[in-house]
Short mmCIF file of C-alpha atoms in Angstrom, two decimals:
data_model
loop_
_atom_site.label_atom_id
_atom_site.label_comp_id
_atom_site.label_asym_id
_atom_site.label_seq_id
_atom_site.Cartn_x
_atom_site.Cartn_y
_atom_site.Cartn_z
CA MET U 1 9.43 3.02 -47.15
CA THR U 2 8.99 1.27 -50.45
CA THR U 3 12.72 0.88 -50.97
CA MET U 4 13.70 -0.62 -47.69
CA ALA U 5 15.38 -3.69 -49.15
CA THR U 6 18.72 -2.40 -50.32
CA ALA U 7 19.34 -4.85 -53.17
CA PRO U 8 16.18 -6.65 -54.14
CA ALA U 9 16.79 -9.68 -56.28
CA PRO U 10 15.30 -9.45 -59.75
CA GLY U 11 11.62 -9.86 -59.56
CA PHE U 12 11.32 -9.15 -55.83
CA GLU U 13 8.84 -6.46 -54.97
CA SER U 14 9.60 -5.17 -51.50
CA PRO U 15 6.43 -4.69 -49.44
CA GLY U 16 5.04 -1.21 -49.41
CA VAL U 17 2.06 0.95 -48.69
CA GLU U 18 -0.11 -0.95 -51.14
CA ASP U 19 0.24 -4.06 -48.95
CA PHE U 20 -1.75 -2.20 -46.31
CA GLN U 21 -4.71 -1.73 -48.64
CA LEU U 22 -6.68 -4.81 -47.76
CA PRO U 23 -9.51 -5.96 -50.02
CA PRO U 24 -13.06 -5.78 -48.69
CA ILE U 25 -14.47 -9.02 -47.35
CA PHE U 26 -18.07 -8.04 -47.90
CA GLY U 27 -19.51 -4.66 -48.67
CA PRO U 28 -17.28 -2.02 -47.08
CA VAL U 29 -16.09 -4.41 -44.38
CA THR U 30 -12.36 -5.09 -44.44
CA LYS U 31 -10.11 -7.11 -42.15
CA PRO U 32 -9.32 -4.18 -39.79
CA VAL U 33 -13.04 -3.52 -39.41
CA LEU U 34 -13.60 -7.10 -38.27
CA GLU U 35 -10.57 -6.82 -36.02
CA LEU U 36 -12.02 -3.76 -34.29
CA VAL U 37 -15.23 -5.65 -33.54
CA LEU U 38 -13.33 -8.75 -32.48
CA ALA U 39 -11.06 -6.71 -30.18
CA ALA U 40 -14.05 -5.16 -28.43
CA ILE U 41 -15.66 -8.60 -28.03
CA ILE U 42 -12.45 -10.16 -26.68
CA VAL U 43 -11.93 -7.38 -24.14
CA VAL U 44 -15.53 -7.46 -22.94
CA VAL U 45 -15.61 -11.26 -22.71
CA LEU U 46 -12.32 -11.48 -20.81
CA PHE U 47 -13.34 -8.81 -18.32
CA ARG U 48 -16.79 -10.32 -17.88
CA LEU U 49 -15.15 -13.68 -17.13
CA ALA U 50 -12.93 -11.95 -14.59
CA VAL U 51 -15.93 -10.68 -12.62
CA ARG U 52 -18.20 -13.67 -13.16
CA LYS U 53 -18.11 -14.58 -9.47
CA PRO U 54 -16.11 -11.92 -7.69
CA GLN U 55 -14.36 -13.01 -4.53
CA LEU U 56 -12.13 -11.34 -2.00
CA VAL U 57 -9.49 -13.95 -2.72
CA PRO U 58 -9.48 -13.84 -6.52
CA GLY U 59 -9.42 -16.78 -8.91
CA LYS U 60 -7.10 -16.84 -11.89
CA MET U 61 -9.26 -14.83 -14.28
CA GLN U 62 -10.27 -12.36 -11.63
CA PHE U 63 -6.66 -11.94 -10.61
CA MET U 64 -5.60 -11.14 -14.17
CA GLY U 65 -8.48 -8.74 -14.64
CA GLU U 66 -7.70 -7.02 -11.36
CA SER U 67 -4.01 -6.84 -12.20
CA PHE U 68 -4.74 -5.18 -15.54
CA HIS U 69 -7.20 -2.77 -13.99
CA GLY U 70 -4.78 -2.21 -11.10
CA ILE U 71 -1.89 -1.26 -13.38
CA VAL U 72 -3.96 1.43 -15.07
CA ARG U 73 -5.53 2.50 -11.80
CA ASN U 74 -2.50 2.62 -9.53
CA SER U 75 0.49 2.98 -11.83
CA ILE U 76 -0.93 5.27 -14.49
CA ALA U 77 -4.02 7.12 -13.31
CA LYS U 78 -3.01 7.74 -9.71
CA ASP U 79 0.49 8.91 -10.59
CA MET U 80 -0.49 11.05 -13.55
CA ILE U 81 -3.79 12.55 -12.48
CA GLY U 82 -3.56 12.84 -8.71
CA LYS U 83 -6.36 13.05 -6.23
CA ALA U 84 -9.31 13.00 -8.64
CA PHE U 85 -7.99 10.03 -10.60
CA LEU U 86 -10.73 7.54 -9.81
CA GLY U 87 -13.29 8.86 -12.28
CA TYR U 88 -10.91 8.49 -15.22
CA VAL U 89 -9.85 4.89 -14.49
CA PRO U 90 -12.66 3.23 -16.53
CA PHE U 91 -11.91 5.31 -19.62
CA LEU U 92 -8.17 4.71 -19.35
CA THR U 93 -8.49 0.98 -18.67
CA ALA U 94 -10.89 0.47 -21.56
CA LEU U 95 -8.61 2.49 -23.81
CA PHE U 96 -5.55 0.47 -22.80
CA ALA U 97 -7.29 -2.87 -23.28
CA PHE U 98 -8.77 -1.89 -26.65
CA ILE U 99 -5.50 -0.56 -28.07
CA LEU U 100 -3.47 -3.45 -26.63
CA VAL U 101 -5.63 -6.15 -28.18
CA ASN U 102 -5.73 -4.37 -31.53
CA ASN U 103 -1.96 -3.98 -31.49
CA LEU U 104 -1.37 -7.60 -30.55
CA PHE U 105 -3.45 -8.67 -33.55
CA GLY U 106 -0.30 -7.80 -35.47
CA ILE U 107 1.47 -10.92 -34.22
CA ILE U 108 -1.43 -13.25 -33.46
CA PRO U 109 -1.31 -16.05 -36.05
CA PHE U 110 -3.89 -15.90 -38.87
CA ILE U 111 -4.85 -12.36 -37.94
CA GLN U 112 -1.42 -10.81 -38.26
CA PHE U 113 -2.41 -7.27 -39.00
CA PRO U 114 -2.16 -4.56 -36.35
CA THR U 115 -5.43 -2.69 -36.70
CA PHE U 116 -3.79 0.66 -36.06
CA ALA U 117 -1.42 0.27 -38.99
CA HIS U 118 -4.39 2.06 -40.51
CA PRO U 119 -4.48 5.57 -39.06
CA GLY U 120 -8.23 6.15 -38.91
CA VAL U 121 -8.95 4.79 -35.45
CA PRO U 122 -5.80 6.30 -33.89
CA TYR U 123 -6.97 9.69 -35.22
CA ALA U 124 -10.42 9.09 -33.79
CA LEU U 125 -9.15 7.92 -30.41
CA ALA U 126 -6.70 10.84 -30.17
CA LEU U 127 -9.58 13.18 -30.97
CA VAL U 128 -11.64 11.56 -28.22
CA VAL U 129 -8.71 12.05 -25.82
CA TRP U 130 -8.38 15.68 -26.93
CA VAL U 131 -12.07 16.30 -26.32
CA VAL U 132 -11.84 14.63 -22.91
CA TYR U 133 -8.87 16.56 -21.60
CA THR U 134 -10.00 19.86 -23.10
CA TRP U 135 -13.42 19.41 -21.55
CA VAL U 136 -11.91 18.43 -18.19
CA GLY U 137 -9.58 21.44 -18.32
CA ILE U 138 -12.36 23.89 -19.15
CA ARG U 139 -14.65 22.40 -16.51
CA HIS U 140 -11.90 22.65 -13.90
CA HIS U 141 -10.41 26.07 -14.72
CA GLY U 142 -12.96 27.71 -16.98
CA LEU U 143 -12.15 28.48 -20.62
CA GLY U 144 -9.76 31.34 -19.79
CA GLY U 145 -8.06 29.39 -17.03
CA TYR U 146 -7.61 26.39 -19.25
CA ILE U 147 -6.04 28.43 -22.03
CA ARG U 148 -3.85 30.25 -19.50
CA ILE U 149 -2.39 27.08 -17.96
CA SER U 150 -1.88 25.61 -21.40
CA THR U 151 -0.25 28.59 -23.10
CA TRP U 152 0.89 31.08 -20.48
CA PRO U 153 4.41 30.41 -19.17
CA PRO U 154 4.74 32.09 -15.76
CA ASP U 155 7.18 34.83 -14.78
CA VAL U 156 8.45 35.95 -18.19
CA PRO U 157 8.53 39.40 -19.84
CA TRP U 158 5.77 40.13 -22.34
CA TRP U 159 8.04 40.04 -25.39
CA VAL U 160 9.26 36.57 -24.44
CA ARG U 161 5.68 35.49 -24.00
CA ILE U 162 4.88 36.63 -27.53
CA ILE U 163 7.34 34.00 -28.72
CA LEU U 164 6.61 31.25 -26.24
CA THR U 165 2.83 31.34 -26.09
CA PRO U 166 2.31 30.36 -29.75
CA ILE U 167 4.72 27.46 -29.27
CA GLU U 168 2.86 26.19 -26.21
CA PHE U 169 -0.48 26.70 -27.92
CA LEU U 170 0.67 24.69 -30.90
CA SER U 171 2.28 22.03 -28.75
CA ASN U 172 -0.38 21.61 -26.08
CA ILE U 173 -3.60 22.29 -27.91
CA ILE U 174 -2.98 21.33 -31.53
CA LEU U 175 -0.05 18.92 -31.75
CA ARG U 176 -0.87 16.73 -28.75
CA PRO U 177 -3.60 14.68 -30.46
CA VAL U 178 -1.60 14.66 -33.70
CA THR U 179 1.54 13.23 -32.09
CA LEU U 180 -0.54 10.90 -29.95
CA SER U 181 -2.20 9.31 -32.97
CA LEU U 182 0.80 9.40 -35.28
CA ARG U 183 3.05 7.78 -32.66
CA LEU U 184 0.69 4.83 -32.36
CA PHE U 185 -0.03 4.58 -36.07
CA GLY U 186 3.62 5.03 -37.08
CA ASN U 187 4.89 2.32 -34.78
CA MET U 188 2.27 -0.16 -35.88
CA PHE U 189 2.75 0.68 -39.54
CA ALA U 190 6.54 0.44 -39.44
CA GLY U 191 6.47 -2.72 -37.35
CA HIS U 192 4.13 -4.47 -39.71
CA LEU U 193 6.17 -3.35 -42.70
CA LEU U 194 9.31 -4.76 -41.08
CA LEU U 195 7.70 -8.13 -40.49
CA LEU U 196 6.32 -8.17 -44.03
CA LEU U 197 9.77 -7.45 -45.36
CA PHE U 198 11.38 -10.37 -43.55
CA ILE U 199 8.62 -12.89 -44.15
CA LEU U 200 7.88 -11.99 -47.78
CA GLY U 201 11.59 -11.64 -48.45
CA GLY U 202 12.29 -15.07 -47.00
CA GLU U 203 9.44 -16.51 -49.00
CA TYR U 204 10.81 -14.99 -52.18
CA MET U 205 14.33 -16.22 -51.43
CA LEU U 206 13.07 -19.75 -50.82
CA PHE U 207 10.52 -20.18 -53.60
CA THR U 208 11.03 -17.60 -56.32
CA ALA U 209 14.66 -16.69 -56.51
CA ASP U 210 16.92 -18.62 -58.90
CA SER U 211 20.04 -18.34 -56.80
CA ILE U 212 20.84 -21.38 -54.66
CA LEU U 213 22.65 -19.11 -52.25
CA LEU U 214 19.44 -17.15 -51.59
CA LYS U 215 17.53 -20.37 -50.98
CA ILE U 216 20.16 -21.45 -48.44
CA LEU U 217 20.09 -18.04 -46.77
CA SER U 218 16.29 -17.87 -46.61
CA PRO U 219 16.02 -19.45 -43.11
CA PHE U 220 17.91 -16.45 -41.76
CA ALA U 221 15.24 -14.17 -43.14
CA PHE U 222 12.56 -16.25 -41.41
CA LEU U 223 14.62 -16.30 -38.20
CA MET U 224 14.87 -12.52 -38.32
CA GLY U 225 11.13 -12.45 -38.92
CA ILE U 226 10.58 -14.46 -35.72
CA VAL U 227 13.00 -12.32 -33.73
CA PHE U 228 11.25 -9.18 -34.90
CA THR U 229 7.89 -10.70 -34.09
CA PHE U 230 8.95 -10.84 -30.44
CA PHE U 231 10.33 -7.34 -30.73
CA GLU U 232 7.02 -6.20 -32.19
CA ALA U 233 5.12 -7.78 -29.33
CA PHE U 234 7.14 -5.60 -27.00
CA ILE U 235 6.60 -2.49 -29.12
CA GLN U 236 2.87 -3.16 -29.33
CA VAL U 237 2.50 -3.36 -25.55
CA VAL U 238 4.69 -0.30 -25.01
CA GLN U 239 2.79 1.80 -27.55
CA ALA U 240 -0.55 0.94 -25.99
CA TYR U 241 0.91 1.84 -22.59
CA ILE U 242 2.37 5.13 -23.83
CA PHE U 243 -0.92 6.14 -25.46
CA VAL U 244 -2.77 5.63 -22.18
CA MET U 245 -0.01 7.12 -20.03
CA LEU U 246 0.09 10.28 -22.14
CA THR U 247 -3.70 10.51 -22.09
CA ALA U 248 -3.61 10.33 -18.29
CA SER U 249 -0.79 12.87 -18.18
CA TYR U 250 -2.76 15.32 -20.33
CA ILE U 251 -5.72 14.99 -17.99
CA GLY U 252 -3.39 15.40 -15.00
CA THR U 253 -1.81 18.47 -16.54
CA VAL U 254 -5.11 20.25 -17.12
CA LEU U 255 -6.21 19.36 -13.58
CA ALA U 256 -3.07 20.69 -11.89
CA ASP U 257 -3.83 23.63 -9.65
CA ASP U 258 -2.07 26.93 -9.18
CA HIS U 259 0.33 27.12 -6.31
CA MET V 1 -14.01 6.31 -2.59
CA GLU V 2 -13.81 9.41 -0.44
CA GLN V 3 -11.18 7.78 1.68
CA GLU V 4 -9.22 6.82 -1.39
CA LYS V 5 -9.32 10.35 -2.61
CA SER V 6 -8.25 11.87 0.66
CA ARG V 7 -5.39 9.42 0.99
CA ASP V 8 -4.15 10.30 -2.45
CA ALA V 9 -4.41 13.98 -1.88
CA GLY V 10 -0.93 13.92 -0.47
CA GLY V 11 0.27 11.48 -3.12
CA ALA V 12 -0.31 13.82 -6.02
CA PRO V 13 2.85 15.81 -6.41
CA GLY V 14 2.24 19.52 -6.12
CA ARG V 15 2.92 20.32 -9.72
CA LYS V 16 3.03 23.73 -11.21
CA THR V 17 0.35 24.66 -13.71
CA GLY V 18 0.80 23.21 -17.15
CA GLU V 19 3.51 20.91 -15.94
CA ALA V 20 3.33 17.28 -16.97
CA PRO V 21 4.09 14.43 -14.54
CA PRO V 22 7.67 13.13 -14.78
CA PRO V 23 7.36 10.15 -17.19
CA ALA V 24 5.40 12.19 -19.67
CA GLU V 25 7.70 15.20 -19.42
CA ALA V 26 10.05 13.84 -22.07
CA TRP V 27 7.26 13.49 -24.60
CA THR V 28 5.91 16.93 -23.82
CA ALA V 29 9.37 18.45 -24.05
CA LEU V 30 9.87 16.79 -27.43
CA SER V 31 6.50 18.11 -28.52
CA HIS V 32 7.47 21.65 -27.45
CA LEU V 33 10.74 21.42 -29.35
CA LEU V 34 8.98 20.18 -32.46
CA SER V 35 6.33 22.86 -32.16
CA GLY V 36 8.84 25.69 -31.86
CA ILE V 37 10.88 24.54 -34.83
CA LEU V 38 7.79 23.95 -36.94
CA LEU V 39 6.12 27.21 -36.02
CA PHE V 40 9.04 29.58 -36.50
CA GLY V 41 10.54 27.57 -39.34
CA GLY V 42 7.14 27.80 -41.01
CA ILE V 43 6.91 31.53 -40.41
CA GLY V 44 10.43 31.97 -41.84
CA TRP V 45 9.52 29.87 -44.85
CA ALA V 46 6.36 31.90 -45.38
CA VAL V 47 8.28 35.17 -45.20
CA ASP V 48 10.82 33.86 -47.71
CA ALA V 49 8.10 32.66 -50.04
CA LEU V 50 5.97 35.81 -49.82
CA PHE V 51 8.73 38.36 -50.24
CA HIS V 52 11.06 36.25 -52.37
CA LEU V 53 13.77 36.37 -49.75
CA ARG V 54 16.25 33.83 -48.47
CA GLY V 55 17.51 32.98 -45.01
CA PHE V 56 14.40 33.61 -42.96
CA VAL V 57 13.62 29.90 -42.93
CA VAL V 58 16.99 29.16 -41.31
CA ALA V 59 16.60 32.04 -38.86
CA GLY V 60 13.11 30.83 -38.05
CA LEU V 61 14.29 27.29 -37.40
CA LEU V 62 17.05 28.55 -35.08
CA ILE V 63 14.76 30.95 -33.22
CA GLY V 64 12.15 28.23 -32.89
CA ALA V 65 14.64 25.75 -31.52
CA ALA V 66 16.08 28.27 -29.06
CA ALA V 67 12.67 29.46 -27.91
CA SER V 68 11.49 25.87 -27.42
CA MET V 69 14.51 25.06 -25.33
CA TYR V 70 13.95 28.14 -23.21
CA LEU V 71 10.32 27.13 -22.79
CA ILE V 72 11.33 23.61 -21.74
CA TYR V 73 13.80 25.17 -19.31
CA LEU V 74 11.07 27.38 -17.88
CA ARG V 75 8.54 24.57 -17.51
CA TYR V 76 10.66 21.65 -16.37
CA VAL V 77 14.03 22.79 -15.13
CA LYS V 78 13.42 26.07 -13.36
CA SER V 79 10.28 25.04 -11.47
CA MET F 1 -10.87 13.84 -42.08
CA ASN F 2 -10.32 12.92 -45.66
CA THR F 3 -11.78 9.95 -47.40
CA TYR F 4 -9.73 7.21 -48.88
CA LEU F 5 -7.22 9.32 -50.91
CA LEU F 6 -6.82 6.51 -53.40
CA ALA F 7 -4.95 8.03 -56.32
CA ALA F 8 -4.24 6.06 -59.44
CA ASP F 9 -0.95 4.58 -58.37
CA GLU F 10 -0.09 6.37 -55.16
CA VAL F 11 -1.64 5.34 -51.83
CA ASN F 12 -1.43 7.74 -48.92
CA PRO F 13 -0.90 5.68 -45.75
CA LEU F 14 -1.96 8.63 -43.60
CA ALA F 15 -5.41 8.72 -45.13
CA PRO F 16 -8.03 7.29 -42.77
CA HIS F 17 -10.68 4.75 -43.71
CA PRO F 18 -14.08 6.11 -42.66
CA VAL F 19 -15.61 2.69 -42.06
CA GLU F 20 -12.84 1.89 -39.58
CA ILE F 21 -13.37 5.17 -37.75
CA ILE F 22 -17.09 4.58 -37.43
CA VAL F 23 -16.79 0.92 -36.43
CA GLY F 24 -13.82 1.66 -34.15
CA LEU F 25 -15.62 4.44 -32.28
CA ILE F 26 -18.78 2.39 -31.89
CA ALA F 27 -16.82 -0.68 -30.77
CA PHE F 28 -14.79 1.33 -28.28
CA GLY F 29 -17.85 3.19 -27.06
CA LEU F 30 -19.76 -0.02 -26.41
CA LEU F 31 -16.70 -1.60 -24.82
CA LEU F 32 -16.25 1.35 -22.49
CA TRP F 33 -19.95 1.44 -21.67
CA VAL F 34 -20.19 -2.26 -20.84
CA LEU F 35 -16.99 -2.32 -18.80
CA ALA F 36 -17.81 0.89 -16.93
CA LYS F 37 -21.31 -0.36 -16.14
CA THR F 38 -20.64 -3.97 -15.20
CA VAL F 39 -16.95 -4.71 -14.66
CA PHE F 40 -15.03 -1.82 -13.13
CA PRO F 41 -17.55 -1.11 -10.34
CA GLN F 42 -17.11 -4.77 -9.34
CA PHE F 43 -13.35 -4.29 -9.16
CA GLU F 44 -13.69 -1.13 -7.10
CA LYS F 45 -16.18 -2.88 -4.86
CA ILE F 46 -13.77 -5.74 -4.29
CA TYR F 47 -10.89 -3.35 -3.57
CA ALA F 48 -13.06 -1.48 -1.10
CA GLU F 49 -14.18 -4.72 0.55
CA ARG F 50 -10.63 -5.92 0.77
CA THR F 51 -9.46 -2.65 2.30
CA ASP F 52 -12.45 -2.69 4.60
CA LYS F 53 -11.70 -6.25 5.64
CA ILE F 54 -8.09 -5.46 6.46
CA GLU F 55 -8.99 -2.27 8.26
CA GLY F 56 -11.93 -4.00 9.97
CA GLY F 57 -9.61 -6.78 11.09
CA LEU F 58 -7.22 -4.24 12.52
CA LYS F 59 -10.08 -2.49 14.26
CA ARG F 60 -11.36 -5.74 15.72
CA ALA F 61 -7.87 -6.63 16.92
CA GLU F 62 -7.64 -3.23 18.55
CA GLU F 63 -10.98 -3.74 20.24
CA ALA F 64 -9.91 -7.17 21.49
CA GLN F 65 -6.71 -5.65 22.79
CA ALA F 66 -8.63 -2.94 24.59
CA GLU F 67 -11.00 -5.52 26.05
CA ALA F 68 -8.07 -7.62 27.21
CA ASN F 69 -6.47 -4.58 28.77
CA ARG F 70 -9.71 -3.72 30.51
CA LEU F 71 -10.05 -7.25 31.88
CA LYS F 72 -6.46 -7.27 32.99
CA GLN F 73 -7.00 -3.99 34.77
CA GLU F 74 -10.10 -5.41 36.40
CA TYR F 75 -8.34 -8.57 37.53
CA GLN F 76 -5.46 -6.52 38.77
CA GLU F 77 -7.81 -4.40 40.80
CA GLN F 78 -9.57 -7.47 42.13
CA LEU F 79 -6.26 -9.06 42.95
CA ASP F 80 -5.10 -5.93 44.73
CA GLY F 81 -8.35 -5.90 46.68
CA LEU F 82 -7.93 -9.55 47.62
CA ARG F 83 -4.40 -8.94 48.63
CA ALA F 84 -5.40 -6.06 50.86
CA GLU F 85 -8.22 -8.15 52.28
CA ALA F 86 -5.84 -11.00 53.06
CA ALA F 87 -3.40 -8.63 54.70
CA ARG F 88 -6.20 -7.14 56.75
CA ILE F 89 -7.36 -10.60 57.85
CA ARG F 90 -3.83 -11.57 58.69
CA ASP F 91 -3.37 -8.41 60.73
CA ASP F 92 -6.67 -9.01 62.48
CA ALA F 93 -5.66 -12.59 63.25
CA ARG F 94 -2.34 -11.47 64.49
CA ALA F 95 -3.91 -8.83 66.70
CA GLU F 96 -6.49 -11.29 67.94
CA GLY F 97 -3.76 -13.87 68.62
CA GLN F 98 -1.79 -11.34 70.53
CA GLN F 99 -4.83 -10.38 72.49
CA ILE F 100 -5.53 -14.02 73.27
CA LYS F 101 -1.93 -14.55 74.19
CA ALA F 102 -1.98 -11.56 76.45
CA GLU F 103 -5.21 -12.71 78.05
CA LEU F 104 -3.83 -16.20 78.53
CA ARG F 105 -0.67 -14.81 79.95
CA ALA F 106 -2.54 -12.58 82.33
CA GLU F 107 -4.73 -15.49 83.33
CA ALA F 108 -1.72 -17.74 83.79
CA GLU F 109 0.02 -15.09 85.79
CA SER F 110 -2.94 -14.54 87.99
CA GLU F 111 -3.31 -18.31 88.39
CA ALA F 112 0.36 -18.60 89.26
CA ALA F 113 0.01 -15.77 91.69
CA ARG F 114 -3.00 -17.47 93.21
CA ILE F 115 -1.15 -20.78 93.53
CA ARG F 116 1.83 -19.06 94.99
CA ALA F 117 -0.31 -17.22 97.45
CA ARG F 118 -2.00 -20.44 98.51
CA ALA F 119 1.31 -22.19 98.84
CA GLU F 120 2.59 -19.37 100.93
CA GLU F 121 -0.52 -19.52 103.02
CA GLN F 122 -0.08 -23.27 103.54
CA ILE F 123 3.55 -22.86 104.37
CA SER F 124 2.87 -20.20 106.90
CA ALA F 125 0.01 -22.24 108.34
CA GLN F 126 2.26 -25.28 108.69
CA ARG F 127 4.96 -23.20 110.14
CA GLU F 128 2.52 -21.85 112.68
CA SER F 129 1.27 -25.31 113.55
CA ALA F 130 4.84 -26.54 113.78
CA VAL F 131 5.77 -23.71 116.04
CA ARG F 132 2.66 -24.34 118.06
CA SER F 133 3.38 -28.09 118.45
CA LEU F 134 7.03 -27.35 119.14
CA ARG F 135 6.09 -25.00 121.81
CA GLY F 136 3.94 -27.70 123.46
CA GLU F 137 6.66 -30.32 123.12
CA ILE F 138 9.33 -28.02 124.46
CA GLY F 139 7.13 -27.53 127.49
CA GLY F 140 6.87 -31.36 127.97
CA LEU F 141 10.53 -31.89 127.35
CA SER F 142 11.47 -29.21 129.76
CA SER F 143 9.42 -30.90 132.43
CA GLN F 144 11.00 -34.35 131.60
CA LEU F 145 14.44 -32.80 131.77
CA ALA F 146 13.72 -31.30 135.06
CA GLU F 147 12.38 -34.59 136.29
CA ARG F 148 15.52 -36.47 135.24
CA ILE F 149 17.84 -33.90 136.70
CA ILE F 150 16.02 -33.79 139.88
CA GLY F 151 15.07 -37.46 140.17
CA SER F 152 18.28 -39.59 139.58
CA GLU F 153 21.51 -38.07 138.69
CA LEU F 154 21.86 -34.80 140.44
CA SER F 155 24.72 -36.19 142.61
CA ASP F 156 27.07 -36.94 139.86
CA PRO F 157 28.08 -33.82 137.94
CA ALA F 158 29.50 -35.89 135.14
CA ARG F 159 26.24 -37.75 134.62
CA ARG F 160 24.33 -34.58 134.92
CA ALA F 161 26.27 -33.02 132.16
CA ALA F 162 25.80 -36.10 130.01
CA THR F 163 22.13 -36.09 130.68
CA VAL F 164 21.82 -32.46 129.72
CA ASP F 165 23.83 -33.05 126.55
CA SER F 166 21.74 -36.05 125.54
CA PHE F 167 18.61 -34.09 126.15
CA LEU F 168 19.80 -31.25 124.12
CA ALA F 169 20.79 -33.59 121.28
CA GLU F 170 17.41 -35.18 121.37
CA LEU F 171 15.76 -31.85 121.36
CA ASP F 172 17.93 -30.79 118.50
CA GLY F 173 17.04 -33.77 116.36
CA LEU F 174 13.40 -33.38 117.11
CA GLY F 175 13.46 -29.68 116.40
CA SER F 176 15.12 -29.97 113.03
CA ARG F 177 12.65 -32.68 112.06
CA GLN F 178 9.79 -30.49 113.12
CA VAL F 179 11.03 -27.25 111.59
CA ALA F 180 11.92 -28.56 108.06
CA PRO F 181 9.87 -31.63 107.33
CA THR F 182 10.55 -31.55 103.55
CA ALA F 183 14.32 -31.72 103.98
CA GLY F 184 14.17 -35.24 105.38
CA ALA F 185 14.97 -36.48 108.92
CA ASN F 186 18.53 -36.11 110.22
#
């Protein structure tokens, strides 16, 4: 990661992991910590505005709130979970909104740091998801039933099962939260690094480098930075969506009944 | 609420146990593949390291990959 | 979860920051709590109301349709009843008319018969009186004839014959006038 720029000009330090270590603002509070609080406030305020005076024919805010809620409710929860989906809609919607806002902080001017480029909260949220779907599975099937549907491929000889069951156990019970969190963290981390590279690189080319050629070429670096900002916006939305969709799918999987 | 539930009873596809809904299948399949390769590659590596042997890590990786693919076949193709 | 893994010159990007985890979980927990308590039930309530309104509207439309059908049925029945009633009245009127006609006809016929009978009676009475008066006149005439024959012209056969002829012609004219008075005198 630290050597992404293929031929750094003399004196150029390509951005690396150390750029993600942000200095504390006061006490132990760093920028991501404030972002987490801000994200929660933004989400709550927007949703409260949406239901300030609920009407059958919605106003603009209410319409947007309903649309957001409706996407999670009808496109994610209903498809992934099935008949008992309604109880999980609040958790999934809150999760989607919280992750989405935190991700979008990566391209919002003056904030410009995706909170989940630090892995702590993705770990925590994935653990919460793991606890939720494990608990739902055990409640629905009992402990044995839950382990059976998660690790017991049907209709295979016992010696095949000896091989397959550990794989499913690892995949379904251990790796799910790991991949869930690392997918989110990795995308945010790499995306932010990419933007840093273009912007800091352009800055260096324009102000620091001696070469006139680099100064002339610097707008291209900034242009690429802008292009990738839009690309990142897309990635940030998609990653929030995937996190929630997979969460719903895990819940749906542990709720699926025998046939 | 009750009505909603009953209406969606038919909407939920009758999935087999442990089977993920279609859009998430790809991720789960990838996870299975990764798990198999990691698990049996790791076992092979451990055998090599413990008994000062060579080749088990490669065998483990291959077995893991094959077993994962068979598992994916069982879960998502056959049913 | 590890703490900060901040080695001298190497930073592990996978190492979590505990403060973020704590703040993140609390922030998300509060967010979920507030939204689940105050926002999402409102949404569900609105969805339910909307569904209810649409379904209620459909139900009301169905009820109105049923009511309209019922009324139509009722009117149809009433109309059928009226139609039957009208037909019955018409039939009655027709029957009554026919009865009246028949009565009138019978009356007219009897009247005509009565008139005819009276006319016949009159005719026969006139005829009788005519015959009676004729009979009397014939008697007189016969005596006049005899008088004339005997009194003046018995000597001349030619005059006698003329006398008889003139008498008979007279008698003839008189008789036809007496017998058919309506046909005119000739």
